Coordinates of C-alpha atoms in Angstrom, one line a residue:
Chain A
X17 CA 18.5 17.5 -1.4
X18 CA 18.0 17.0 -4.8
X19 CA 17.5 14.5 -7.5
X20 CA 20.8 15.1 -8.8
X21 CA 22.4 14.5 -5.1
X22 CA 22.7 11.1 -6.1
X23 CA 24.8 9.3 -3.3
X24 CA 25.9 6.3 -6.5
X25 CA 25.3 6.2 -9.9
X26 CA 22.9 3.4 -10.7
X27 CA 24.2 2.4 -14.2
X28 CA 26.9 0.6 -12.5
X29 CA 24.3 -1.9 -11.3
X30 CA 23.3 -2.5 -15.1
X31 CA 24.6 -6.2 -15.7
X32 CA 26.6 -5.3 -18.8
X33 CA 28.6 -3.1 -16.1
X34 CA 28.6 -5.6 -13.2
X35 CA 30.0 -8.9 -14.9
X36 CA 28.5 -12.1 -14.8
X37 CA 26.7 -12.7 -11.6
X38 CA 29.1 -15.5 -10.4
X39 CA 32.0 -12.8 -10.2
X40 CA 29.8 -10.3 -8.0
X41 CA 30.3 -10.2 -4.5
X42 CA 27.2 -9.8 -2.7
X43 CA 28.6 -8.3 0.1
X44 CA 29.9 -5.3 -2.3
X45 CA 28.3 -2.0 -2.0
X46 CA 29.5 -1.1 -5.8
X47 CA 29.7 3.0 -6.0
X48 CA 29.0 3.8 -2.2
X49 CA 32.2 4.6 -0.1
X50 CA 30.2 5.1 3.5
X51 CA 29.0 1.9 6.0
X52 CA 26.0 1.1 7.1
X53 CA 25.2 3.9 9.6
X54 CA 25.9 6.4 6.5
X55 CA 23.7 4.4 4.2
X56 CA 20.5 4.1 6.1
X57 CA 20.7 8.0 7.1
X58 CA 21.3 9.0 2.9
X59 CA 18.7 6.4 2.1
X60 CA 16.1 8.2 4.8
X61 CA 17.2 11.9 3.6
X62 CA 16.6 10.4 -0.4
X63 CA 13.2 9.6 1.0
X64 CA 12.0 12.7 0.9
X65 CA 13.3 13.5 -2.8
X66 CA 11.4 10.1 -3.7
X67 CA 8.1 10.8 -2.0
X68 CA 8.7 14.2 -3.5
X69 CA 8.6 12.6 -6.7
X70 CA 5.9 10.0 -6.2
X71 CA 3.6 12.6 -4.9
X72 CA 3.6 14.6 -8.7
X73 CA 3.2 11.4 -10.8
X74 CA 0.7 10.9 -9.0
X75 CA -0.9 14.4 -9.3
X76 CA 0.0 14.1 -12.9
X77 CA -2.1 10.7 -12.6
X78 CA -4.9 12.0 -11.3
X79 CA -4.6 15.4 -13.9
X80 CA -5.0 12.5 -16.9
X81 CA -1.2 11.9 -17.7
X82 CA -1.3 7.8 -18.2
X83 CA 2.3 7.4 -17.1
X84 CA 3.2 4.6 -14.4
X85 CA 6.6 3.1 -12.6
X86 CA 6.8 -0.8 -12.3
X87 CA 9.3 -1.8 -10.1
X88 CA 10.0 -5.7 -10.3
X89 CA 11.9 -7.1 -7.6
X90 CA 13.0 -10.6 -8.0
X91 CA 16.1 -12.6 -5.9
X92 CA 16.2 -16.1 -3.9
X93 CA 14.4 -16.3 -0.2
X94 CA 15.4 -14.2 1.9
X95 CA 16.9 -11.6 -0.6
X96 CA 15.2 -9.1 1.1
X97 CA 12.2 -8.0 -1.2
X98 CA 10.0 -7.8 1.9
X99 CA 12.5 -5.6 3.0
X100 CA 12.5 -3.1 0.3
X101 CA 8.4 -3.0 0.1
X102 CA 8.9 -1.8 3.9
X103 CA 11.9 0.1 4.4
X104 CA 11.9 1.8 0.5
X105 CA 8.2 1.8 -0.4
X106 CA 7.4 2.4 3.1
X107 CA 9.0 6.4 2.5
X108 CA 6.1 7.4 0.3
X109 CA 2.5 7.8 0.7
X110 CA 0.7 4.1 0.4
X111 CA -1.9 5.7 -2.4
X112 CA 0.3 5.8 -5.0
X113 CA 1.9 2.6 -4.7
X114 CA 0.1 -0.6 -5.9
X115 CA 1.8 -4.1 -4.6
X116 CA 1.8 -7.5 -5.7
X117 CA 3.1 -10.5 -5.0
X118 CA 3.3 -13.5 -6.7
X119 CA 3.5 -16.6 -5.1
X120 CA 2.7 -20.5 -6.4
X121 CA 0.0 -20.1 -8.9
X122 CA -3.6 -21.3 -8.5
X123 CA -5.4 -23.5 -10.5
X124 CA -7.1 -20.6 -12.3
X125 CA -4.1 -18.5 -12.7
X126 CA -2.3 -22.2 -14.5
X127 CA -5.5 -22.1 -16.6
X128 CA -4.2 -19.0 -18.1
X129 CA -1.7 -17.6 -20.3
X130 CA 1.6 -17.4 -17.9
X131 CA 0.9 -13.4 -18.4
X132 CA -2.7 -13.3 -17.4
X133 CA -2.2 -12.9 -13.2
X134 CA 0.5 -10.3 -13.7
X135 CA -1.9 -8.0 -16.8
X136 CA -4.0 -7.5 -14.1
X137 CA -1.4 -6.3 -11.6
X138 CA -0.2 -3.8 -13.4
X139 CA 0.4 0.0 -12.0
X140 CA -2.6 2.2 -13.1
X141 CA -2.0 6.1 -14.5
X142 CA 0.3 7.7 -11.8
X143 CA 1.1 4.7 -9.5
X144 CA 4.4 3.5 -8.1
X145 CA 3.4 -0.3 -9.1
X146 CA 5.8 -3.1 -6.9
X147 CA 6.0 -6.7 -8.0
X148 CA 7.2 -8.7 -5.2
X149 CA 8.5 -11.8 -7.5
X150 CA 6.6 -11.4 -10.9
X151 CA 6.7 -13.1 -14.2
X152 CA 10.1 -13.7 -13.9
X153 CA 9.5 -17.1 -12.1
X154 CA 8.2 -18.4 -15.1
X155 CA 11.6 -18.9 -16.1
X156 CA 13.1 -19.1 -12.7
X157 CA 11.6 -21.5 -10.7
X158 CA 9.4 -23.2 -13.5
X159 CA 13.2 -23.5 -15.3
X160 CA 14.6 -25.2 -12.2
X161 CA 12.0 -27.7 -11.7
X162 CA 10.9 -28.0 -15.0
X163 CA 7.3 -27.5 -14.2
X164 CA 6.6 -27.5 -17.7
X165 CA 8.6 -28.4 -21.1
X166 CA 11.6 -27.0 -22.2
X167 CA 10.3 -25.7 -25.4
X168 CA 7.4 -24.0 -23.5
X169 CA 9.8 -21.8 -20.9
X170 CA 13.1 -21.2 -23.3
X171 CA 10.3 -19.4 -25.5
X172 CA 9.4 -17.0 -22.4
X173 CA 12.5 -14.6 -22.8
X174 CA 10.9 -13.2 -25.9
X175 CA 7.4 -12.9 -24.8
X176 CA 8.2 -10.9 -22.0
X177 CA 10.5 -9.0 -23.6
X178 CA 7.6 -7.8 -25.5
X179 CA 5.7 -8.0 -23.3
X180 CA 7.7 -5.3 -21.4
X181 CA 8.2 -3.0 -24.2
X182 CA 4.2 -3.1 -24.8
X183 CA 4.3 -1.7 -21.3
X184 CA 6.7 0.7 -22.4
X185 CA 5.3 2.2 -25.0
X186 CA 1.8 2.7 -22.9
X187 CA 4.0 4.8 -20.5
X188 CA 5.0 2.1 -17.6
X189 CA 7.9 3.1 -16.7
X190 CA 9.8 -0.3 -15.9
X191 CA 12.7 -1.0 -13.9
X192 CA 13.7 -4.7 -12.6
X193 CA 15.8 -5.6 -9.6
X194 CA 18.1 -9.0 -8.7
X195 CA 18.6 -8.9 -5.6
X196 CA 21.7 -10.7 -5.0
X197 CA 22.5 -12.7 -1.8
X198 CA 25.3 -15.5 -1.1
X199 CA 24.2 -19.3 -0.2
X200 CA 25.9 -18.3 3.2
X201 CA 24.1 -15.3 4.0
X202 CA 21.0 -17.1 2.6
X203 CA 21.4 -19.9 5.5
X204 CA 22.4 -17.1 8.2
X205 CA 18.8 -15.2 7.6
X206 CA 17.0 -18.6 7.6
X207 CA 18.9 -19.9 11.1
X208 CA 17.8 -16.1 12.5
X209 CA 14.0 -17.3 11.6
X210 CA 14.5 -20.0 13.7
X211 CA 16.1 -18.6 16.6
X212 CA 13.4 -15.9 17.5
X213 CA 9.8 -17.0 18.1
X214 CA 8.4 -14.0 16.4
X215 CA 10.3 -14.7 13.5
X216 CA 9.2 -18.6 13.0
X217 CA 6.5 -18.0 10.8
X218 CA 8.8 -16.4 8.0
X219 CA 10.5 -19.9 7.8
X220 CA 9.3 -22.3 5.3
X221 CA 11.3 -25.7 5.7
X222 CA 10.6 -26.1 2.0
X223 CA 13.5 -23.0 1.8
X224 CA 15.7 -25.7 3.1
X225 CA 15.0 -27.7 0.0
X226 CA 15.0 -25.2 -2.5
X227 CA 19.1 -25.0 -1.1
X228 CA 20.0 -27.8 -3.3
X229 CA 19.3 -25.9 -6.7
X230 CA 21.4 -22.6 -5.4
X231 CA 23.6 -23.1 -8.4
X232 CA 20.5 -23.9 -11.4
X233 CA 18.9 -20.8 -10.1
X234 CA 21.9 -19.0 -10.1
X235 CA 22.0 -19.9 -14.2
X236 CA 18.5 -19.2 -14.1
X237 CA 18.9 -15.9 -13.3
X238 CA 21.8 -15.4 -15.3
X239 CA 19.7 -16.3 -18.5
X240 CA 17.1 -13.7 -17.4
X241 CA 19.6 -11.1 -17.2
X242 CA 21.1 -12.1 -20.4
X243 CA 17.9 -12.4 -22.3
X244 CA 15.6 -9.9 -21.0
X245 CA 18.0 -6.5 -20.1
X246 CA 16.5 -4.5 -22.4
X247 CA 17.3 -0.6 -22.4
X248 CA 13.6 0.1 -22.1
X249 CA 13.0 -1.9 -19.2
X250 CA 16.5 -2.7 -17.5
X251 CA 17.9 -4.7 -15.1
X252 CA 19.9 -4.0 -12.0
X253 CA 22.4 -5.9 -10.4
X254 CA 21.7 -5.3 -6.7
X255 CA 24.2 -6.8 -4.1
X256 CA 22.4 -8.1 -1.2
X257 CA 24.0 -9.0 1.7
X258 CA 24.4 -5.8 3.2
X259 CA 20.2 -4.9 3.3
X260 CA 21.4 -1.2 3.7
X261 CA 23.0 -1.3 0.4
X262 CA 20.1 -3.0 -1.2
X263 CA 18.0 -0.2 0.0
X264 CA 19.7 2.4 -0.8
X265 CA 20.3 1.3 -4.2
X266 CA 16.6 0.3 -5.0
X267 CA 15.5 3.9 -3.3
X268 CA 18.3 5.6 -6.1
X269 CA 17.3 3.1 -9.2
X270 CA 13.6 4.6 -8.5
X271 CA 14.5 8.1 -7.9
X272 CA 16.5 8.0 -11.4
X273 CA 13.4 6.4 -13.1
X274 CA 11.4 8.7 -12.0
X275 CA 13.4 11.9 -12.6
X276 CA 13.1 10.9 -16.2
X277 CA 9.6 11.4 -16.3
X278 CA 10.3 15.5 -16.1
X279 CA 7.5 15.8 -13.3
X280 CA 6.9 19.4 -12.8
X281 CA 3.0 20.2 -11.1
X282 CA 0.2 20.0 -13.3
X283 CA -0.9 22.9 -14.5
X284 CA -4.0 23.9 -13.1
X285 CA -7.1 23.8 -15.8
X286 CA -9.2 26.3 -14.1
X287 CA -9.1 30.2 -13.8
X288 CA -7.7 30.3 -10.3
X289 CA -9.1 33.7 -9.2
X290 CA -12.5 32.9 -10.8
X291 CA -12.2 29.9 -8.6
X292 CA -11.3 31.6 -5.5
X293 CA -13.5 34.0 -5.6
X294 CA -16.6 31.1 -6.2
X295 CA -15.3 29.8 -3.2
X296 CA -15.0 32.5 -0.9
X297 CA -18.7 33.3 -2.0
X298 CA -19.7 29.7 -1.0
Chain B
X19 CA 4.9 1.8 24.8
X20 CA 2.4 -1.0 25.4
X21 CA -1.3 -0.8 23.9
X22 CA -2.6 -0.2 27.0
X23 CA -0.5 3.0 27.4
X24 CA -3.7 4.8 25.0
X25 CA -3.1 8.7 25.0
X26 CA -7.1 9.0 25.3
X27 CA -9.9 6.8 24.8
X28 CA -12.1 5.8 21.8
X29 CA -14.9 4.8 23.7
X30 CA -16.0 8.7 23.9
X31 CA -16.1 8.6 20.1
X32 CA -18.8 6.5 19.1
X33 CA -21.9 8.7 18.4
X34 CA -23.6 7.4 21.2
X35 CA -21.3 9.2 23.5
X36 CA -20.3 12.6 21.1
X37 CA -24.5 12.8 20.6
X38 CA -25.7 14.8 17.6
X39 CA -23.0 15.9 14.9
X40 CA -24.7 19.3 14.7
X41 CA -24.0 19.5 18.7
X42 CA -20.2 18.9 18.2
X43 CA -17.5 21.8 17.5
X44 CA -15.1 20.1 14.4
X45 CA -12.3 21.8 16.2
X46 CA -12.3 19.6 19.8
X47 CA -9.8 17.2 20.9
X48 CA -12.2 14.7 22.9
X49 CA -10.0 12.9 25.8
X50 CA -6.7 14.4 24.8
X51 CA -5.4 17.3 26.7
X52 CA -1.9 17.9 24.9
X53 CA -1.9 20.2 21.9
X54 CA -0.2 19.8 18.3
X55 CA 3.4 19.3 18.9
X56 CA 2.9 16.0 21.4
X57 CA -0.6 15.0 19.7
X58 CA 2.0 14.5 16.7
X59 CA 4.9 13.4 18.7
X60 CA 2.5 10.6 20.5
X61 CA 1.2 9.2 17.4
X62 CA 4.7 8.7 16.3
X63 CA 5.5 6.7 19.2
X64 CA 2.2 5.0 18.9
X65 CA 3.0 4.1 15.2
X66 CA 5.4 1.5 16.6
X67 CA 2.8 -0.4 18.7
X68 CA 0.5 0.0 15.6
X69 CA 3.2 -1.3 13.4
X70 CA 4.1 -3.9 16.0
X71 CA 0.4 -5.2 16.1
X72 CA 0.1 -4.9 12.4
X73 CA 2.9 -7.8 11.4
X74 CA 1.8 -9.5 14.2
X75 CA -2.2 -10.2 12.4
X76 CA 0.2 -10.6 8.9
X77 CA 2.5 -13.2 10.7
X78 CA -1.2 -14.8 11.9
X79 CA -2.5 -14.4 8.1
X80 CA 0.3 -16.5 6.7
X81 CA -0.2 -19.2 9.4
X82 CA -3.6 -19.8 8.2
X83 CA -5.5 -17.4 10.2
X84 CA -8.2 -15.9 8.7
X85 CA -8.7 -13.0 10.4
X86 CA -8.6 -9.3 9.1
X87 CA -9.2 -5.5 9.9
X88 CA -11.0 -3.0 7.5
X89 CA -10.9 0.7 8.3
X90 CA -13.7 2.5 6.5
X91 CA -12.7 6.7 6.2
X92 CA -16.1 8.9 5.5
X93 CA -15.8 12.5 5.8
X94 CA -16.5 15.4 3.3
X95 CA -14.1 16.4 0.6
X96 CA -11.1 17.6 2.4
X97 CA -11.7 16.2 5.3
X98 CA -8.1 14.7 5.6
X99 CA -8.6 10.9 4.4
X100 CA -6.0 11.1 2.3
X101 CA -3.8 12.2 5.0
X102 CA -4.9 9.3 7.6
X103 CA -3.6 6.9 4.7
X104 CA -0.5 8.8 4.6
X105 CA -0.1 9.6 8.1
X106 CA -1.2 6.5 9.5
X107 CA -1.3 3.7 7.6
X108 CA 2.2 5.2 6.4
X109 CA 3.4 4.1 9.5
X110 CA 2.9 0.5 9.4
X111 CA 3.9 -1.9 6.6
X112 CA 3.0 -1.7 2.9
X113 CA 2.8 -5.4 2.3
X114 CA 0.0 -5.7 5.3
X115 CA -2.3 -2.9 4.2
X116 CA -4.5 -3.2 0.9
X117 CA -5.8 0.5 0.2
X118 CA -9.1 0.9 -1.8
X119 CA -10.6 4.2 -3.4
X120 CA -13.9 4.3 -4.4
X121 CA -15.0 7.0 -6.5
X122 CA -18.2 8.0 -9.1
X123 CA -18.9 4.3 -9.7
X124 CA -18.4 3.0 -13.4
X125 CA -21.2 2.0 -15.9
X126 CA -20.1 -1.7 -14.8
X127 CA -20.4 -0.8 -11.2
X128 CA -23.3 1.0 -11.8
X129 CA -24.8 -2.5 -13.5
X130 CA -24.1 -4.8 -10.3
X131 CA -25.8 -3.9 -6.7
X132 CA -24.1 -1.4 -4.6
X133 CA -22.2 -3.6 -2.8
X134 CA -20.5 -5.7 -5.7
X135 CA -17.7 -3.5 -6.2
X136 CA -17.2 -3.3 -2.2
X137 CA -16.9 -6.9 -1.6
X138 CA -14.2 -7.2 -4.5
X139 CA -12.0 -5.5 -2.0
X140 CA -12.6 -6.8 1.1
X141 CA -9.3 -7.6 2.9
X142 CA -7.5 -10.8 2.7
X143 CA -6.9 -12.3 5.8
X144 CA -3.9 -11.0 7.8
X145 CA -4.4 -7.6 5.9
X146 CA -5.4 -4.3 7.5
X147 CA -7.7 -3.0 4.5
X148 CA -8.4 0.7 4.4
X149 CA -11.6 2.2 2.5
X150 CA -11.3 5.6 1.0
X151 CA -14.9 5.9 0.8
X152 CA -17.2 2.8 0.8
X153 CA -20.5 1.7 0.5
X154 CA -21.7 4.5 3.0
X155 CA -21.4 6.3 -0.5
X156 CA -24.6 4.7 -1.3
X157 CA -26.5 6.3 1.1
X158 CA -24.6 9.5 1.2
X159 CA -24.3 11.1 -1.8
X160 CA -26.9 8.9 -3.9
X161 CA -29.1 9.9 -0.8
X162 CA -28.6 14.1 -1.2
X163 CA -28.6 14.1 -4.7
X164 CA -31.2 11.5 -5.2
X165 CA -29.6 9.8 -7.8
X166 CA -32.0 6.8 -6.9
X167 CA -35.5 6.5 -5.9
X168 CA -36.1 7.0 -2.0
X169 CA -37.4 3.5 -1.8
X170 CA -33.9 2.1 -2.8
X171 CA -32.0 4.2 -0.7
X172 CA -33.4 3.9 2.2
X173 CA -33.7 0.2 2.2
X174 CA -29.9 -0.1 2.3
X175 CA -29.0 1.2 5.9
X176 CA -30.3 -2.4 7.0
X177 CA -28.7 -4.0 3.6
X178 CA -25.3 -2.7 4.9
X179 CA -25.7 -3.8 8.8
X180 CA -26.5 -7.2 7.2
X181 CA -23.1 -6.8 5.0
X182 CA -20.9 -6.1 8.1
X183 CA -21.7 -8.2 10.4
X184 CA -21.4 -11.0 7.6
X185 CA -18.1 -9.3 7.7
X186 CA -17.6 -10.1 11.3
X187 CA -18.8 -13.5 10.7
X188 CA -16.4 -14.3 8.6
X189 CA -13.6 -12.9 10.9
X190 CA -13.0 -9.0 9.9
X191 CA -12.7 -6.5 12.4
X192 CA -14.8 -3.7 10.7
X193 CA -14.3 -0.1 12.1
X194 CA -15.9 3.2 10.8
X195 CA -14.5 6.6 11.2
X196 CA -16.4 9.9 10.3
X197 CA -14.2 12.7 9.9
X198 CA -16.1 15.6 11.0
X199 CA -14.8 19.2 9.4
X200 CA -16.7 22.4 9.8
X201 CA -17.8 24.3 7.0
X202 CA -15.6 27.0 7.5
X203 CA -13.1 24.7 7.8
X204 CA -13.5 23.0 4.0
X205 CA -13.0 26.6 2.6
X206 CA -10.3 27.4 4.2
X207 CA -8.4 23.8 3.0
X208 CA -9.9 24.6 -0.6
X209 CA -8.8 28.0 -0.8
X210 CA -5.1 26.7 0.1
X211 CA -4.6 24.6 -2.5
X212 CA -6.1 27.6 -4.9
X213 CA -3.0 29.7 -3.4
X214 CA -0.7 26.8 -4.3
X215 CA 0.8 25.6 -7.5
X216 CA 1.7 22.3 -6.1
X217 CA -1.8 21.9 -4.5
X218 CA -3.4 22.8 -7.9
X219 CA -4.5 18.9 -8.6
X220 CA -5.9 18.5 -5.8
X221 CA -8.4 21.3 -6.3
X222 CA -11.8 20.1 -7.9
X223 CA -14.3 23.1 -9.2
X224 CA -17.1 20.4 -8.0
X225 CA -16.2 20.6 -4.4
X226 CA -17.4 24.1 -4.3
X227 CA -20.8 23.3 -5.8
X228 CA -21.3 20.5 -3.6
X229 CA -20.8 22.8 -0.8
X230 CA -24.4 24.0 -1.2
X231 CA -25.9 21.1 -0.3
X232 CA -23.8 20.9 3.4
X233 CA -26.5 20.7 5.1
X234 CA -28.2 17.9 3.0
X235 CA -25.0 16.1 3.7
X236 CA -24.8 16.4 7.3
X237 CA -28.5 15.1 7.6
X238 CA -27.3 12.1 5.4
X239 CA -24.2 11.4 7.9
X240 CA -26.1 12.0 10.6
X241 CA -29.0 9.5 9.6
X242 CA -25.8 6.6 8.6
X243 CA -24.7 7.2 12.3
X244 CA -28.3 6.1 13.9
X245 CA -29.2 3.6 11.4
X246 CA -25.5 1.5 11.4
X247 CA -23.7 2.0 14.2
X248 CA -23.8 -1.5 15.1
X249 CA -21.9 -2.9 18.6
X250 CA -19.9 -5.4 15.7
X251 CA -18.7 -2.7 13.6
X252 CA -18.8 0.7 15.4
X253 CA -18.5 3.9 13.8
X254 CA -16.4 6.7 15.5
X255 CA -16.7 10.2 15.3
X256 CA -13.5 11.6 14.9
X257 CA -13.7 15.7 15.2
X258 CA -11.3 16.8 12.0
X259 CA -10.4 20.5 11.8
X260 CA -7.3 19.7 13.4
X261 CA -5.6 16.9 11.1
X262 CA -2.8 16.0 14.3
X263 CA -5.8 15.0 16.3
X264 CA -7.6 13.4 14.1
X265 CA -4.9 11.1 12.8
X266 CA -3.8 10.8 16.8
X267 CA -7.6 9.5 17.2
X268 CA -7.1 7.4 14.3
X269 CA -3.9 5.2 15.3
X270 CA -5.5 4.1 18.7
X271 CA -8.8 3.3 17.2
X272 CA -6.9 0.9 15.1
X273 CA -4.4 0.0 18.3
X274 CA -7.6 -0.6 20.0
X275 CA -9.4 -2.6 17.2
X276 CA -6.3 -4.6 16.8
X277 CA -5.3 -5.5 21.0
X278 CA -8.8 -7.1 21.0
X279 CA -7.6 -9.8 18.6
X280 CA -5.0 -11.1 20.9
X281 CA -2.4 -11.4 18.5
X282 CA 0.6 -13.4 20.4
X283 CA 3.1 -14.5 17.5
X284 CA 1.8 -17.5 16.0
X285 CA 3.4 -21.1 17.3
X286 CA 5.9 -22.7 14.9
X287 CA 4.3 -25.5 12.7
X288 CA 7.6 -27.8 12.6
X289 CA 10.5 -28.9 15.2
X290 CA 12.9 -25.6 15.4
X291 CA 15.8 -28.3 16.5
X292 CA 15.2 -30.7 13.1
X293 CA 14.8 -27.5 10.7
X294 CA 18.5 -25.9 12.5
X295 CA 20.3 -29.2 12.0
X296 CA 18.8 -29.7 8.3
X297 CA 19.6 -26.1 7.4
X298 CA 23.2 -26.1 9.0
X299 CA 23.8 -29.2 6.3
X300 CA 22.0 -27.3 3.9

C-alpha cells in the first residue's frame, strides 16, 4: 500500500470545508464509507506506510536534514488524545517520536512567557513531535475561566500564529487536530471510568465540573479555528465519537504531511565499496 | 498469559550465573528451547502482559505513586538497541515510556560531571524510562580511549553504584542489559546496511575503526559487570547475535522487573456512587 492509497481525503477535515463546529456531527465519519471493523484494519495496514515514512525523516534527521512534524492534538476530556498517542503513534518506532503533554502550569512555567514550556517541547531534526494539549489552552481553558485578562488572551491568536509560522519556516512541519466529541458521548466515556475499577484512576471529578462550560469551550474552540487555521500550519476538524474514525483520520492527516516532505533515503556520503572493503578487512 | 507464565528465566542472565563474557558464545539462547518463529511469536504474546503491567505503574503514577522503571541498553554498535526500543518498548504505550539517547556528550555536558546530563532524564514516576546508552558510557568508551586520566575513570564504578541505588531509594526500579554480539557478528550487520540503500544512514565509517579496539572494549564491559552489578540494580547479560532472542530476553526482564512492584489498579480516591449521580445530572 501506498501513500497515495489514501482510504479519505483529509482536506475535507479543514474547517473551511467542515462548517462551523456546531453543525458537525461528531458521530460522522466525513469521507470514509466502511464501519468500524473496516476502519481499524485500513488504519493498521496505513501503519506500515506511516512507519515507512517516519523511519526516512528520521534517517534524513540523523543525515543533517533539520526538518520535523508537530502534531498538536487538542479536544475536551475524553476526546481521545490518549487514544491517538497509543493506537496511531503507537504504529511507529518510539525513537522518532517525541511526546508532550501539557497539563495545569507550574509556578515556573506561569513565570514565563505563555510560549516558554512548549519552545522547549518542540520536535528536534527528524522527529515525529506529539503535543497532547499544547499552547492552545492558553486560549481555551484560560478563555473560559478567565485565568487572566481579556486583553492579555484575545492578543494570543496572533502570537501563535507566528509563532507557528516561525516553526514553519525552520522546517516543522505542523499539523493541528480538534478532536471533536458530543456532551453525550463525553458523559458515556466518563460513566465507563466509573464502572470498571481499572479504569477509576482516568476519572477526575473535576471533569464533572468542567461540564458546565461545554458550550464557552465550544466558542473557544471555534475562535481558535477561526483565528489560527493558517495554510502553513492547519487545522483539522476530526469527528470524535467513533475513536476508529479519529484514528484513522489522525494516521491519514500525518501520512499526507509527511508525504510532502518528498522523503526518499539519504544518500549515502561515503564510497560504499571503499567502505566495504575496510570492513571486510577489519 | 499471566507473568508467571515466563518463557525462560532471567535469573540465569546476570553475570554471576553466564560467568566471564569471553566464556559465552553471542549466538546462545540461555533457558529457551524454541527457535525464531515462537521466540517471536512468544514475545508478542508477552507484549500484552508487558503492556498490561506497563498502564498499570502509569495508572499508579497518576495516583500519586512515585514509583518508576529505567531500562539501561549497553551493547556495541549494532548490537540491536535500537531494535529493543522498537521491538519492545514498541509494544507498550508511548505515553508511559520516556526514551533517552545519549551520544558524544556536548561542550555543556562535557562542563558538568558525568552524571548531570543522566539525572536530567531520569524517569518520572509512573514512566518506564529507557536509556540508549548511559552513564556506563563513562567508563566504557572514555575508559578505552582514555579520554580522561585513569584516576577519574576508575573512581566512577563506585560513583555510579552510589547513583543507583539513590535511584532505588527514591523508588526506581533500575535494570541493566548488556547486549553481547560477537565480532563476526558486527561485520556482518555493518556490511548489510553497506549492501542497502535504505540502510545507508545507519552506516557510520567510525564503527569500523572502533572495531580495532574490540578487545579493549570487551575488557571495559567486562570490568562494568564486576564492579556494578549491584543486587538493587542488576545487570543482565543478554547474548545478541540473534535479535528474536534477545528482544524475547528483554520483554520478561522487564515483565519480571515490573511483577515485583505489585501493581493492583490503584483504589479510587472519591465515592463511585456520588461521582455517577453528579455526572448523570451533568
Amino acid at each position: 500500500m501506498s501513500s497515495s492509497d489514501a482510504p479519505l481525503s483529509v482536506d475535507i477535515l479543514r474547517p473551511s470545508a467542515m462548517g462551523p463546529i456546531a453543525d458537525v456531527d461528531p458521530r460522522d465519519t466525513p469521507g470514509f464509507d466502511g464501519g468500524k471493523s473496516a476502519g481499524k484494519a485500513i488504519r493498521k495496514a496505513r501503519g506500515e506506510v506511516l512507519a515507512d515514512l517516519q523511519e526516512r525523516l528520521y534517517a534524513h534527521g540523523r543525515s543533517g536534514d533539520p526538518r520535523s512534524v508537530l502534531l498538536v492534538l487538542q479536544g475536551m476530556d475524553t476526546s481521545g488524545k490518549g487514544g491517538i498517542v497509543r493506537h496511531v503513534m503507537g504504529m511507529v518506532d518510539p525513537q522518532g517520536v517525541s511526546h508532550a503533554s501539557f497539563g495545569k502550569p507550574t509556578d515556573e512555567e506561569l513565570a514565563h512567557h505563555f510560549l516558554w514550556r512548549i519552545r522547549k517541547k518542540v520536535p528536534a531534526a527528524g522527529q515525529i513531535g506529539v503535543f497532547d494539549r499544547s499552547h492552545y489552552e492558553d486560549v481555551l481553558v484560560v478563555r473560559v475561566h478567565e485565568l487572566v485578562p481579556h486583553d492579555v488572551w484575545a492578543s494570543r491568536y496572533d502570537t501563535i500564529t507566528e509563532f507557528e509560522r516561525e516553526l514553519v519556516r525552520t522546517e516543522t512541519t505542523v499539523v493541528k487536530v480538534f478532536l471533536h466529541i458530543s456532551h453525550d458521548e463525553q458523559r458515556d466515556r466518563l460513566a465507563r471510568r466509573l464502572d470498571r475499577p481499572d479504569k477509576y484512576w482516568k476519572y477526575n471529578p473535576g471533569d464533572v465540573d468542567e461540564r458546565r462550560y461545554w458550550s464557552a469551550y465550544q466558542e473557544a474552540y471555534q475562535a481558535v479555528l477561526d483565528r489560527t487555521d493558517i495554510d502553513e500550519a492547519p487545522w483539522f476538524v476530526v469527528p470524535a465519537d467513533h475513536k476508529w474514525f479519529a484514528r484513522l483520520a489522525v494516521t491519514e492527516i500525518l501520512i499526507e504531511a509527511l508525504s510532502h516532505l518528498d522523503l526518499r533515503w539519504p544518500a549515502p556520503d561515503l564510497d560504499v565499496d571503499v567502505e566495504k572493503k575496510r570492513l571486510a578487512e577489519s
